[in-house]
Amino acid sequence: MNRKSISDFAEYTKVVLTLDLGASTTKAIAQVYPDGVPIVITMEPEIADVGYGSIEFLSSQSSVQDNTVWIGIGEEYYVLGALSKSMFAGTSAIRDLKYSYALPKIAALMWLAIRRLGLGVKVDLGIYLQILLPPGEIAHANHLGKQLTQRLKTGVKTPTGKFKCKIRSFNAALEGAGLLTYRSCNVNVNYFQKNIGMLMLGYRNASFTLSMKGNSSKAESTDLGMNWLVSQFVERTAVGLSKEDSRLVKAIVEARDGDFDSLRRLSRKNKPEEIQLDVDLFEKILPLVREEYTRALLRWVKGIAVMDEVLICGGTATFVRHELTQYFDNEGIPICWNGGMELPKYLDTMGLGDRVCDVWGSHISHIKMLDLNLKYDRQDKPLVPDYYVQPSSLLSVAEMRAKNGYLTSKLF
């Protein structure tokens, strides 16, 4: 980078944040721009609106921990993540639009990102933000961007003080856009001569985007996410399981492969013979609801578009991978799982694997756009170098900065 560009970057610290307001896990990738290494940040989806007295109580407790996440916006206060669920019966608001709770969730993720990057809330910050939304909510983006810009200009309250920043850019992209863009860069695909569909299966919803010879022509979403299957399973078994039990999805996924031990542990019965009756019921009902879910999903897909190739991603897609593969093979439509993307192994510190692919693809596109607009020559330097190690806790941030060769609080 030339001297003129270094001078340009010295005005304030630039932070790039790309996030997915997922219904099962909120995921974000953050980095100090231009040369900071990206880090993955996650937060449980639960949120609870609380009174100021609850915030006073939290503030009187011990020092701020990773799970101590609350945000004050004006006179409204929200507790988020694991603490929200354990102390305030917070929910993931699965029936609400992602947009409905976007403001406090984005503000909370920004605050978490600043902490994880080793920056203080008093640092002069400029945020370059991109969020992923399902097709049915993308129209809310402009209003959300204006609200967020205004609120963060005046400041939001956090456990470590008032947090202010300037939103330098705000972009909203469709879920799956990151993988479509990544796929389009593969010169062997002939992307711009094909109709390529993007099917994303999340916890709350399923979304589909169609690219016709490189032009986005259709985008739809439906409520057929993993939550639909979980709800059907709980209702059909009727043995007192809770849809809100965070262990349930993991247990259902494990039971797909014949391991019912996790579901056995969720039984509310006491006697071994009664527990076994529950397990026998689980073994009978789960294949039925899985088949019904797949049939409903494929009925929806069939009515959307004709395509030459389909990209499939999302945590729920793994659960019904066999059924999806069988259907598209029979239709003669090639499948490309996760757009052919492989996460850098040093990036996947949260163990989310393919579930981070879309937000990572979107982050790459986001960085390329900023490089172009800010005239920064990256010279093909990888965003995640092979020697990189993400900080595992706040205590190790300084150590990791030294190891990874960048000082986020001083370079820019």
CSV table of C-alpha atoms in Angstrom, one decimal:
chain,number,residue,atom,x,y,z
A,1,MET,CA,0.0,0.0,0.0
A,2,ASN,CA,1.4,3.4,-0.9
A,3,ARG,CA,2.1,6.3,1.6
A,4,LYS,CA,-1.0,8.2,0.5
A,5,SER,CA,-3.2,5.3,1.3
A,6,ILE,CA,-1.6,4.8,4.7
A,7,SER,CA,-2.4,8.5,5.5
A,8,ASP,CA,-6.0,8.0,4.4
A,9,PHE,CA,-6.4,5.0,6.8
A,10,ALA,CA,-5.0,7.0,9.8
A,11,GLU,CA,-8.1,9.0,10.4
A,12,TYR,CA,-10.0,6.3,12.3
A,13,THR,CA,-10.1,2.6,12.9
A,14,LYS,CA,-12.1,0.8,10.2
A,15,VAL,CA,-13.9,-2.4,11.2
A,16,VAL,CA,-15.7,-4.6,8.6
A,17,LEU,CA,-18.6,-6.7,9.9
A,18,THR,CA,-20.6,-9.2,7.9
A,19,LEU,CA,-23.4,-11.0,9.8
A,20,ASP,CA,-26.2,-13.5,9.5
A,21,LEU,CA,-29.0,-13.0,12.0
A,22,GLY,CA,-29.6,-16.8,12.1
A,23,ALA,CA,-32.5,-18.2,14.2
A,24,SER,CA,-30.4,-21.0,15.7
A,25,THR,CA,-27.1,-19.1,16.0
A,26,THR,CA,-26.2,-15.5,15.1
A,27,LYS,CA,-23.0,-15.6,13.2
A,28,ALA,CA,-20.6,-12.8,12.2
A,29,ILE,CA,-17.2,-12.3,10.7
A,30,ALA,CA,-15.3,-9.2,11.8
A,31,GLN,CA,-11.9,-7.7,11.0
A,32,VAL,CA,-10.0,-4.5,11.2
A,33,TYR,CA,-9.6,-3.1,7.7
A,34,PRO,CA,-7.6,-3.4,5.7
A,35,ASP,CA,-5.0,-5.9,7.1
A,36,GLY,CA,-6.6,-7.4,10.2
A,37,VAL,CA,-7.3,-11.1,10.1
A,38,PRO,CA,-11.0,-12.0,10.1
A,39,ILE,CA,-12.5,-13.7,13.2
A,40,VAL,CA,-15.7,-15.6,13.7
A,41,ILE,CA,-18.1,-14.3,16.4
A,42,THR,CA,-21.2,-16.2,17.4
A,43,MET,CA,-24.1,-15.5,19.8
A,44,GLU,CA,-27.0,-17.6,20.9
A,45,PRO,CA,-30.3,-16.3,19.3
A,46,GLU,CA,-32.3,-15.7,22.4
A,47,ILE,CA,-33.3,-12.2,23.3
A,48,ALA,CA,-35.3,-10.7,26.2
A,49,ASP,CA,-36.5,-7.1,26.7
A,50,VAL,CA,-35.9,-6.1,30.3
A,51,GLY,CA,-36.3,-3.1,32.6
A,52,TYR,CA,-33.5,-0.9,33.8
A,53,GLY,CA,-33.6,-2.6,37.2
A,54,SER,CA,-32.5,-5.9,35.6
A,55,ILE,CA,-29.6,-4.1,34.0
A,56,GLU,CA,-28.6,-2.6,37.4
A,57,PHE,CA,-28.6,-6.1,38.9
A,58,LEU,CA,-26.4,-7.4,36.1
A,59,SER,CA,-24.0,-4.5,36.4
A,60,SER,CA,-23.7,-5.1,40.2
A,61,GLN,CA,-22.4,-8.6,39.5
A,62,SER,CA,-18.8,-9.6,38.8
A,63,SER,CA,-16.7,-8.4,35.9
A,64,VAL,CA,-18.1,-8.6,32.4
A,65,GLN,CA,-17.9,-12.1,30.9
A,66,ASP,CA,-18.3,-13.3,27.3
A,67,ASN,CA,-21.9,-14.2,27.9
A,68,THR,CA,-22.8,-10.9,29.6
A,69,VAL,CA,-24.4,-9.2,26.6
A,70,TRP,CA,-26.9,-6.5,27.1
A,71,ILE,CA,-27.7,-3.4,25.0
A,72,GLY,CA,-29.5,-0.2,25.9
A,73,ILE,CA,-31.1,1.7,23.0
A,74,GLY,CA,-32.8,4.8,24.2
A,75,GLU,CA,-35.0,3.8,27.1
A,76,GLU,CA,-35.2,0.2,26.0
A,77,TYR,CA,-33.0,-2.6,27.3
A,78,TYR,CA,-32.3,-6.0,25.9
A,79,VAL,CA,-30.3,-9.0,27.2
A,80,LEU,CA,-29.1,-11.3,24.5
A,81,GLY,CA,-27.5,-14.7,24.1
A,82,ALA,CA,-27.1,-17.4,26.7
A,83,LEU,CA,-27.6,-15.0,29.6
A,84,SER,CA,-31.0,-14.0,28.1
A,85,LYS,CA,-32.2,-17.6,28.2
A,86,SER,CA,-30.8,-18.6,31.6
A,87,MET,CA,-31.8,-15.5,33.6
A,88,PHE,CA,-34.8,-13.9,31.8
A,89,ALA,CA,-36.5,-16.7,29.8
A,90,GLY,CA,-35.5,-15.1,26.6
A,91,THR,CA,-36.6,-16.7,23.4
A,92,SER,CA,-35.3,-16.9,19.8
A,93,ALA,CA,-38.5,-15.2,18.6
A,94,ILE,CA,-38.8,-17.8,15.9
A,95,ARG,CA,-42.2,-16.5,14.7
A,96,ASP,CA,-41.0,-12.9,14.4
A,97,LEU,CA,-39.2,-11.5,11.4
A,98,LYS,CA,-35.4,-11.4,11.7
A,99,TYR,CA,-35.8,-7.7,11.1
A,100,SER,CA,-37.9,-7.3,14.3
A,101,TYR,CA,-35.0,-7.7,16.6
A,102,ALA,CA,-32.2,-6.8,14.2
A,103,LEU,CA,-31.3,-3.4,15.9
A,104,PRO,CA,-30.3,-4.8,19.3
A,105,LYS,CA,-28.8,-7.9,17.8
A,106,ILE,CA,-26.6,-5.9,15.4
A,107,ALA,CA,-25.6,-3.5,18.1
A,108,ALA,CA,-24.7,-6.4,20.4
A,109,LEU,CA,-22.6,-8.1,17.8
A,110,MET,CA,-20.8,-4.9,17.0
A,111,TRP,CA,-19.9,-4.5,20.7
A,112,LEU,CA,-18.8,-8.2,20.9
A,113,ALA,CA,-16.7,-7.7,17.7
A,114,ILE,CA,-15.0,-4.6,19.2
A,115,ARG,CA,-14.1,-6.5,22.3
A,116,ARG,CA,-12.8,-9.6,20.4
A,117,LEU,CA,-10.7,-7.4,18.2
A,118,GLY,CA,-9.1,-5.8,21.2
A,119,LEU,CA,-10.6,-2.4,20.7
A,120,GLY,CA,-12.2,-0.2,23.3
A,121,VAL,CA,-15.6,1.5,23.0
A,122,LYS,CA,-13.9,4.8,23.2
A,123,VAL,CA,-11.8,4.2,20.0
A,124,ASP,CA,-12.8,6.4,17.0
A,125,LEU,CA,-14.5,3.8,14.9
A,126,GLY,CA,-15.9,3.6,11.4
A,127,ILE,CA,-18.0,0.4,10.7
A,128,TYR,CA,-18.6,-1.1,7.3
A,129,LEU,CA,-21.6,-3.4,7.8
A,130,GLN,CA,-23.2,-6.0,5.7
A,131,ILE,CA,-26.2,-8.1,6.8
A,132,LEU,CA,-27.8,-11.2,5.3
A,133,LEU,CA,-31.6,-11.3,5.2
A,134,PRO,CA,-34.2,-13.7,3.6
A,135,PRO,CA,-35.9,-12.5,0.5
A,136,GLY,CA,-39.1,-11.7,2.3
A,137,GLU,CA,-37.4,-9.2,4.6
A,138,ILE,CA,-34.9,-7.5,2.3
A,139,ALA,CA,-37.3,-4.5,1.7
A,140,HIS,CA,-36.8,-3.5,5.4
A,141,ALA,CA,-33.1,-3.0,4.9
A,142,ASN,CA,-33.0,0.7,4.1
A,143,HIS,CA,-35.1,1.6,7.2
A,144,LEU,CA,-33.0,-0.6,9.4
A,145,GLY,CA,-29.8,1.0,8.1
A,146,LYS,CA,-31.1,4.5,8.9
A,147,GLN,CA,-32.2,3.5,12.4
A,148,LEU,CA,-28.9,1.8,13.1
A,149,THR,CA,-26.9,4.8,11.8
A,150,GLN,CA,-28.8,7.2,14.0
A,151,ARG,CA,-28.7,5.1,17.1
A,152,LEU,CA,-25.0,4.4,16.9
A,153,LYS,CA,-24.2,8.0,16.2
A,154,THR,CA,-25.8,9.0,19.5
A,155,GLY,CA,-24.6,5.9,21.2
A,156,VAL,CA,-25.9,2.7,22.8
A,157,LYS,CA,-25.3,1.5,26.4
A,158,THR,CA,-23.3,-1.6,26.9
A,159,PRO,CA,-21.7,-3.4,29.9
A,160,THR,CA,-18.4,-1.6,29.2
A,161,GLY,CA,-19.8,1.9,28.7
A,162,LYS,CA,-21.5,3.9,26.0
A,163,PHE,CA,-20.7,2.7,22.5
A,164,LYS,CA,-20.6,5.1,19.6
A,165,CYS,CA,-19.5,4.6,16.0
A,166,LYS,CA,-20.1,5.9,12.6
A,167,ILE,CA,-21.7,3.5,10.0
A,168,ARG,CA,-19.6,4.2,7.0
A,169,SER,CA,-21.5,1.9,4.8
A,170,PHE,CA,-24.5,-0.4,5.2
A,171,ASN,CA,-25.4,-3.1,2.8
A,172,ALA,CA,-28.0,-5.9,2.9
A,173,ALA,CA,-27.7,-9.0,0.8
A,174,LEU,CA,-29.9,-12.0,0.3
A,175,GLU,CA,-29.1,-15.2,2.2
A,176,GLY,CA,-27.1,-17.3,-0.2
A,177,ALA,CA,-25.7,-14.4,-2.1
A,178,GLY,CA,-22.2,-15.1,-0.8
A,179,LEU,CA,-22.1,-18.6,-2.2
A,180,LEU,CA,-23.7,-17.5,-5.5
A,181,THR,CA,-20.9,-14.9,-5.9
A,182,TYR,CA,-18.3,-17.4,-4.9
A,183,ARG,CA,-19.6,-19.9,-7.5
A,184,SER,CA,-19.6,-17.3,-10.2
A,185,CYS,CA,-15.9,-16.8,-9.8
A,186,ASN,CA,-15.2,-20.5,-10.8
A,187,VAL,CA,-14.2,-20.2,-14.4
A,188,ASN,CA,-15.0,-23.9,-15.0
A,189,VAL,CA,-18.7,-23.5,-14.1
A,190,ASN,CA,-19.9,-21.3,-17.1
A,191,TYR,CA,-22.0,-19.5,-14.5
A,192,PHE,CA,-23.1,-16.8,-16.9
A,193,GLN,CA,-24.5,-19.3,-19.4
A,194,LYS,CA,-26.6,-21.2,-16.9
A,195,ASN,CA,-29.7,-20.9,-14.7
A,196,ILE,CA,-28.3,-21.6,-11.2
A,197,GLY,CA,-30.5,-21.9,-8.1
A,198,MET,CA,-29.4,-21.3,-4.5
A,199,LEU,CA,-31.3,-23.3,-1.9
A,200,MET,CA,-30.6,-22.4,1.7
A,201,LEU,CA,-32.1,-24.3,4.5
A,202,GLY,CA,-31.9,-22.7,7.9
A,203,TYR,CA,-33.6,-23.2,11.3
A,204,ARG,CA,-36.4,-20.7,10.8
A,205,ASN,CA,-36.9,-20.7,7.1
A,206,ALA,CA,-35.9,-21.9,3.7
A,207,SER,CA,-34.9,-19.5,0.9
A,208,PHE,CA,-34.4,-19.9,-2.8
A,209,THR,CA,-32.6,-17.5,-5.2
A,210,LEU,CA,-32.4,-18.0,-8.9
A,211,SER,CA,-29.6,-16.6,-11.1
A,212,MET,CA,-30.4,-16.6,-14.8
A,213,LYS,CA,-27.2,-16.3,-16.8
A,214,GLY,CA,-25.7,-14.1,-14.0
A,215,ASN,CA,-28.8,-12.0,-13.4
A,216,SER,CA,-30.8,-12.4,-10.2
A,217,SER,CA,-34.4,-13.2,-11.4
A,218,LYS,CA,-36.2,-14.7,-8.5
A,219,ALA,CA,-36.0,-14.9,-4.7
A,220,GLU,CA,-38.5,-16.5,-2.4
A,221,SER,CA,-38.6,-17.8,1.2
A,222,THR,CA,-40.9,-20.1,3.2
A,223,ASP,CA,-41.3,-21.2,6.8
A,224,LEU,CA,-40.0,-24.7,6.0
A,225,GLY,CA,-36.9,-24.5,8.1
A,226,MET,CA,-35.7,-27.1,10.7
A,227,ASN,CA,-38.2,-25.5,13.2
A,228,TRP,CA,-41.1,-26.9,11.1
A,229,LEU,CA,-39.8,-30.4,11.5
A,230,VAL,CA,-39.0,-29.9,15.2
A,231,SER,CA,-42.5,-28.6,15.9
A,232,GLN,CA,-44.1,-31.6,14.1
A,233,PHE,CA,-41.9,-34.0,16.0
A,234,VAL,CA,-42.9,-32.5,19.4
A,235,GLU,CA,-46.6,-32.4,18.5
A,236,ARG,CA,-46.7,-35.9,17.1
A,237,THR,CA,-44.8,-37.5,20.0
A,238,ALA,CA,-46.8,-35.6,22.6
A,239,VAL,CA,-44.7,-36.8,25.5
A,240,GLY,CA,-43.8,-33.4,27.0
A,241,LEU,CA,-40.8,-32.5,24.9
A,242,SER,CA,-40.2,-28.7,24.5
A,243,LYS,CA,-39.5,-27.0,21.2
A,244,GLU,CA,-37.5,-24.5,23.2
A,245,ASP,CA,-35.1,-27.1,24.6
A,246,SER,CA,-31.7,-26.3,23.0
A,247,ARG,CA,-30.8,-30.0,23.2
A,248,LEU,CA,-33.6,-31.1,21.0
A,249,VAL,CA,-32.2,-30.3,17.5
A,250,LYS,CA,-28.9,-31.9,18.3
A,251,ALA,CA,-30.7,-35.0,19.6
A,252,ILE,CA,-32.9,-35.2,16.4
A,253,VAL,CA,-29.8,-34.9,14.2
A,254,GLU,CA,-28.0,-37.6,16.0
A,255,ALA,CA,-31.1,-39.9,15.9
A,256,ARG,CA,-31.1,-39.5,12.1
A,257,ASP,CA,-28.2,-41.9,12.0
A,258,GLY,CA,-29.8,-44.3,14.5
A,259,ASP,CA,-28.3,-42.9,17.7
A,260,PHE,CA,-31.3,-42.3,20.0
A,261,ASP,CA,-29.3,-41.9,23.2
A,262,SER,CA,-29.7,-38.1,23.2
A,263,LEU,CA,-33.4,-38.3,22.7
A,264,ARG,CA,-33.6,-41.0,25.4
A,265,ARG,CA,-32.1,-38.4,27.8
A,266,LEU,CA,-34.8,-35.9,26.9
A,267,SER,CA,-37.6,-38.3,28.0
A,268,ARG,CA,-39.4,-36.9,31.1
A,269,LYS,CA,-40.2,-40.4,32.4
A,270,ASN,CA,-38.6,-41.9,35.4
A,271,LYS,CA,-39.0,-45.7,35.0
A,272,PRO,CA,-36.7,-47.4,32.5
A,273,GLU,CA,-39.6,-49.2,30.8
A,274,GLU,CA,-41.5,-45.9,30.3
A,275,ILE,CA,-38.4,-44.2,28.9
A,276,GLN,CA,-38.1,-47.1,26.4
A,277,LEU,CA,-41.7,-46.6,25.4
A,278,ASP,CA,-40.8,-43.0,24.6
A,279,VAL,CA,-37.7,-44.1,22.6
A,280,ASP,CA,-39.8,-46.6,20.6
A,281,LEU,CA,-42.2,-43.7,19.8
A,282,PHE,CA,-39.3,-41.5,18.8
A,283,GLU,CA,-38.0,-44.1,16.4
A,284,LYS,CA,-41.5,-44.4,14.8
A,285,ILE,CA,-42.3,-40.7,14.5
A,286,LEU,CA,-39.0,-39.2,13.4
A,287,PRO,CA,-38.8,-40.9,10.0
A,288,LEU,CA,-42.4,-39.9,9.3
A,289,VAL,CA,-41.9,-36.2,10.0
A,290,ARG,CA,-38.6,-36.2,8.2
A,291,GLU,CA,-40.3,-37.6,5.1
A,292,GLU,CA,-43.1,-35.1,5.4
A,293,TYR,CA,-40.7,-32.3,5.8
A,294,THR,CA,-38.7,-33.3,2.7
A,295,ARG,CA,-41.9,-33.8,0.6
A,296,ALA,CA,-43.2,-30.3,1.6
A,297,LEU,CA,-39.8,-28.8,0.8
A,298,LEU,CA,-39.6,-30.4,-2.6
A,299,ARG,CA,-43.1,-29.4,-3.5
A,300,TRP,CA,-42.1,-25.8,-2.8
A,301,VAL,CA,-38.9,-26.1,-4.8
A,302,LYS,CA,-40.6,-27.8,-7.8
A,303,GLY,CA,-42.9,-24.8,-8.2
A,304,ILE,CA,-40.3,-22.2,-8.2
A,305,ALA,CA,-38.0,-22.6,-11.2
A,306,VAL,CA,-36.2,-24.8,-13.8
A,307,MET,CA,-32.5,-24.7,-13.3
A,308,ASP,CA,-29.3,-26.2,-14.7
A,309,GLU,CA,-27.5,-26.5,-11.3
A,310,VAL,CA,-28.5,-26.1,-7.7
A,311,LEU,CA,-26.3,-24.9,-4.8
A,312,ILE,CA,-27.5,-26.2,-1.4
A,313,CYS,CA,-26.3,-25.0,2.0
A,314,GLY,CA,-27.5,-24.4,5.6
A,315,GLY,CA,-27.4,-26.6,8.6
A,316,THR,CA,-30.9,-28.2,7.9
A,317,ALA,CA,-29.7,-29.3,4.4
A,318,THR,CA,-27.3,-31.7,6.1
A,319,PHE,CA,-30.1,-33.4,7.9
A,320,VAL,CA,-32.0,-34.2,4.7
A,321,ARG,CA,-28.9,-34.5,2.4
A,322,HIS,CA,-29.8,-38.0,1.3
A,323,GLU,CA,-33.3,-37.1,0.3
A,324,LEU,CA,-32.2,-33.9,-1.5
A,325,THR,CA,-29.5,-35.7,-3.4
A,326,GLN,CA,-31.8,-38.5,-4.5
A,327,TYR,CA,-34.4,-36.0,-5.8
A,328,PHE,CA,-32.0,-33.8,-7.8
A,329,ASP,CA,-30.2,-36.8,-9.1
A,330,ASN,CA,-33.5,-38.2,-10.4
A,331,GLU,CA,-34.2,-34.8,-12.0
A,332,GLY,CA,-30.8,-34.7,-13.7
A,333,ILE,CA,-29.9,-31.4,-11.9
A,334,PRO,CA,-26.3,-31.3,-10.6
A,335,ILE,CA,-25.8,-30.3,-6.9
A,336,CYS,CA,-23.0,-28.2,-5.6
A,337,TRP,CA,-22.9,-28.3,-1.8
A,338,ASN,CA,-22.1,-25.0,-0.3
A,339,GLY,CA,-21.2,-23.5,-3.7
A,340,GLY,CA,-18.0,-25.6,-3.7
A,341,MET,CA,-16.6,-23.4,-0.9
A,342,GLU,CA,-14.2,-24.8,1.7
A,343,LEU,CA,-13.6,-22.8,4.8
A,344,PRO,CA,-10.0,-21.9,5.8
A,345,LYS,CA,-9.3,-24.3,8.6
A,346,TYR,CA,-8.0,-21.5,10.8
A,347,LEU,CA,-11.2,-19.6,10.5
A,348,ASP,CA,-13.5,-22.3,11.8
A,349,THR,CA,-12.8,-22.0,15.5
A,350,MET,CA,-16.4,-22.3,16.5
A,351,GLY,CA,-16.9,-25.7,15.0
A,352,LEU,CA,-19.8,-24.5,12.8
A,353,GLY,CA,-18.3,-25.8,9.6
A,354,ASP,CA,-20.5,-25.4,6.6
A,355,ARG,CA,-22.9,-23.2,8.5
A,356,VAL,CA,-20.4,-20.3,8.2
A,357,CYS,CA,-19.9,-20.7,4.4
A,358,ASP,CA,-22.5,-18.2,3.3
A,359,VAL,CA,-21.4,-15.4,5.7
A,360,TRP,CA,-17.8,-16.1,4.8
A,361,GLY,CA,-18.5,-15.9,1.1
A,362,SER,CA,-20.4,-12.6,1.7
A,363,HIS,CA,-17.5,-11.3,3.7
A,364,ILE,CA,-15.1,-12.0,0.9
A,365,SER,CA,-17.4,-10.1,-1.5
A,366,HIS,CA,-17.7,-7.3,1.1
A,367,ILE,CA,-13.9,-6.9,1.4
A,368,LYS,CA,-13.5,-6.9,-2.4
A,369,MET,CA,-16.1,-4.2,-2.7
A,370,LEU,CA,-14.3,-2.1,-0.1
A,371,ASP,CA,-10.9,-2.7,-1.6
A,372,LEU,CA,-12.3,-1.3,-4.9
A,373,ASN,CA,-14.1,1.7,-3.4
A,374,LEU,CA,-11.2,2.6,-1.1
A,375,LYS,CA,-8.6,1.9,-3.7
A,376,TYR,CA,-6.7,-0.6,-1.6
A,377,ASP,CA,-4.3,-3.1,-3.4
A,378,ARG,CA,-4.5,-6.4,-1.5
A,379,GLN,CA,-1.9,-8.0,-3.8
A,380,ASP,CA,-3.5,-11.4,-3.4
A,381,LYS,CA,-2.6,-11.7,0.3
A,382,PRO,CA,-4.9,-14.3,1.9
A,383,LEU,CA,-7.4,-13.0,4.4
A,384,VAL,CA,-6.7,-15.9,6.7
A,385,PRO,CA,-2.9,-16.8,6.7
A,386,ASP,CA,-1.9,-20.4,7.5
A,387,TYR,CA,-0.1,-19.4,10.7
A,388,TYR,CA,-3.1,-17.6,12.2
A,389,VAL,CA,-4.7,-18.6,15.5
A,390,GLN,CA,-7.9,-16.9,16.6
A,391,PRO,CA,-8.1,-15.6,20.2
A,392,SER,CA,-10.0,-18.1,22.3
A,393,SER,CA,-10.8,-15.6,25.1
A,394,LEU,CA,-10.5,-11.9,25.9
A,395,LEU,CA,-7.5,-12.6,28.1
A,396,SER,CA,-5.5,-13.9,25.1
A,397,VAL,CA,-6.3,-11.1,22.6
A,398,ALA,CA,-3.0,-9.2,23.2
A,399,GLU,CA,-1.0,-12.4,22.9
A,400,MET,CA,-2.8,-13.4,19.7
A,401,ARG,CA,-2.2,-9.9,18.2
A,402,ALA,CA,1.5,-10.3,18.8
A,403,LYS,CA,1.5,-13.8,17.4
A,404,ASN,CA,-0.4,-12.9,14.3
A,405,GLY,CA,1.6,-9.9,13.5
A,406,TYR,CA,-0.9,-7.0,13.5
A,407,LEU,CA,-1.9,-4.4,16.1
A,408,THR,CA,-5.5,-3.6,15.6
A,409,SER,CA,-5.5,-0.6,18.0
A,410,LYS,CA,-2.5,1.2,16.5
A,411,LEU,CA,-2.0,0.6,12.8
A,412,PHE,CA,-4.8,2.7,11.3
